[in-house]
Tab-separated table of C-alpha atoms in Angstrom:
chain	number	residue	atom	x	y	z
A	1	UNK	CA	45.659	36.169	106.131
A	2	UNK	CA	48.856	36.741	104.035
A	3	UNK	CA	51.949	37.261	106.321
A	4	UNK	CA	53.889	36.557	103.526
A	5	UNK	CA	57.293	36.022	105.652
A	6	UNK	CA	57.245	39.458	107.342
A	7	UNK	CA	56.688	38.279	110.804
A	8	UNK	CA	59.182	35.607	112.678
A	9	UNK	CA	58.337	32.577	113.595
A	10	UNK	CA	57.771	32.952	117.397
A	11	UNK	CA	55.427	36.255	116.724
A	12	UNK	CA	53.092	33.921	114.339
A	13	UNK	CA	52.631	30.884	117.017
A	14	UNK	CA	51.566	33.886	119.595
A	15	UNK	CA	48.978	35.422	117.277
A	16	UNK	CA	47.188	32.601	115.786
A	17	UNK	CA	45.576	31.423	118.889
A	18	UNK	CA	43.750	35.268	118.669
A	19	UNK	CA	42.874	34.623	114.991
A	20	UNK	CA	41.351	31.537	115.416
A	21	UNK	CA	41.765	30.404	111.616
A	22	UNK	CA	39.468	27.360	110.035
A	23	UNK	CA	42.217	26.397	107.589
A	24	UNK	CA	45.735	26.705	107.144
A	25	UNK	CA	48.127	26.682	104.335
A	26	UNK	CA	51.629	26.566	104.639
A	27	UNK	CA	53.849	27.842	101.744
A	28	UNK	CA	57.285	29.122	102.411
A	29	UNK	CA	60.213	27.448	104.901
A	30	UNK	CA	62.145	24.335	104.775
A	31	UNK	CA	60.271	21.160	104.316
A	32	UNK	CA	61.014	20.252	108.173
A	33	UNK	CA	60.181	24.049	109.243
A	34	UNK	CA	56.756	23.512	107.616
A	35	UNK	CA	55.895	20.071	108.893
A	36	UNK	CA	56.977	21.074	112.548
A	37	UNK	CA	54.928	24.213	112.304
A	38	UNK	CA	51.571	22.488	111.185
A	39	UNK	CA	52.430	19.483	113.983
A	40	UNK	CA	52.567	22.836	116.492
A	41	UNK	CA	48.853	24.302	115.036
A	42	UNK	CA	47.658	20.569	115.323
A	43	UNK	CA	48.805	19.806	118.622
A	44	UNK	CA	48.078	23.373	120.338
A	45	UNK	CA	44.429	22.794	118.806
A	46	UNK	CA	44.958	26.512	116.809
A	47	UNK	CA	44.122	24.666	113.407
A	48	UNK	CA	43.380	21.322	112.446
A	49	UNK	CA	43.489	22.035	109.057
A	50	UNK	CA	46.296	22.957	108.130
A	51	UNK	CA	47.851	22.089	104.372
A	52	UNK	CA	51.508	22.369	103.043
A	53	UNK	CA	51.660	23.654	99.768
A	54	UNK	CA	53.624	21.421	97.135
A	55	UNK	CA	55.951	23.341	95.054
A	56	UNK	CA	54.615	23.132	91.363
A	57	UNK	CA	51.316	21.098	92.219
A	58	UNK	CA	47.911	23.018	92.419
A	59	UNK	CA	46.573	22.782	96.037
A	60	UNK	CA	42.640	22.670	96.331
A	61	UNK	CA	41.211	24.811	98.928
A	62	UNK	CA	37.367	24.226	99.722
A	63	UNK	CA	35.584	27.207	101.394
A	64	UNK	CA	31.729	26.444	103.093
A	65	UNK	CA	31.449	30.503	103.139
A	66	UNK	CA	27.967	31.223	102.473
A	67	UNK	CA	26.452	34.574	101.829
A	68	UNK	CA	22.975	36.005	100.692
A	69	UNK	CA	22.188	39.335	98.589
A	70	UNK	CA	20.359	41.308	100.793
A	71	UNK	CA	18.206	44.444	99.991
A	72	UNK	CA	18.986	46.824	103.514
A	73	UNK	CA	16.781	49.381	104.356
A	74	UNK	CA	19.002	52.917	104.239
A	75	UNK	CA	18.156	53.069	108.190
A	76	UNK	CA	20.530	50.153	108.822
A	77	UNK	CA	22.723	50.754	105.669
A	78	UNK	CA	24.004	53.906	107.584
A	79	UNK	CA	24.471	52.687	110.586
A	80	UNK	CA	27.037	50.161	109.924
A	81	UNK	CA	30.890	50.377	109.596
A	82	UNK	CA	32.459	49.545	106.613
A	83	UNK	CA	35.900	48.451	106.803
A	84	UNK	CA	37.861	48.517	102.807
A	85	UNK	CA	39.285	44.837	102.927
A	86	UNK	CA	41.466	43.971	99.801
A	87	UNK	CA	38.791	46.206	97.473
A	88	UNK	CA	35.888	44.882	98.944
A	89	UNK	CA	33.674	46.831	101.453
A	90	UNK	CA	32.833	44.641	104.281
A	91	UNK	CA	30.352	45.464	107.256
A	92	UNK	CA	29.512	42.886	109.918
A	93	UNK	CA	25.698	42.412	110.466
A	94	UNK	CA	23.965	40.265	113.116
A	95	UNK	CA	20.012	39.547	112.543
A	96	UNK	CA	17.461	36.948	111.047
A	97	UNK	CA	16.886	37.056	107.651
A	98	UNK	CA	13.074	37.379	105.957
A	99	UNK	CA	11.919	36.476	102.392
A	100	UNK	CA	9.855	39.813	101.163
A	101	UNK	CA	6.602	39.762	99.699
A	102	UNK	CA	8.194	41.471	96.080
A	103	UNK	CA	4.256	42.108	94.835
A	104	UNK	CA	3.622	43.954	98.285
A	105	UNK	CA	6.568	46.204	98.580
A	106	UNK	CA	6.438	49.652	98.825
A	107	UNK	CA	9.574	50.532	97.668
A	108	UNK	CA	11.470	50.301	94.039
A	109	UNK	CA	14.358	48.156	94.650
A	110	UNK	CA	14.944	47.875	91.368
A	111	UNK	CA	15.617	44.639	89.467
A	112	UNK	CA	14.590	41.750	92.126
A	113	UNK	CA	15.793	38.218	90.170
């Protein structure tokens, strides 16, 4: 999430606990704003990973976010909401995926790889 300085301080440390964020990183402020701010996320158990950016030094960010391509049947395709999230059209989907016979299909998917 990109706040990008548009939101005060106070109004950030009352939404977070909502978002629930896995990792954090800290860019703008004061060198003391930044450290007190992650100490705050720490100790209020909102983040515990939360990084300050260096100015002019690369910071690595590691993401575990897996994903699968799926083939949907049209059924379900419809039925979900897509939501246009920075270009990308997102749906949320709950169910257990299956491995498909491809030689006993009875539809043309196209090119399976």
């Amino acid at each position: 999430l990109n706040i990008e300085g548009r939101s005060d301080e106070e109004s950030i440390k009352q939404t977070l606990p909502t978002l629930q964020p896995r990792q954090m990183i800290l860019v703008h402020g004061a060198a003391h704003q930044k450290h007190s701010f992650k100490e705050f996320c720490i100790n209020e158990k909102i983040c515990s990973d939360v990084m300050i950016a260096e100015n002019l030094h690369w910071t690595k960010v590691k993401t575990n976010t897996k994903y699968k391509k799926i083939i949907m049947d049209d059924i379900i395709e419809r039925s979900l909401k897509f939501y246009n999230i920075n270009g990308y059209d997102v749906a949320y989907l709950s169910g257990k995926l299956q491995e498909i016979d491809k030689d006993e299909m009875d539809i043309d998917i196209g090119d399976i790889k």
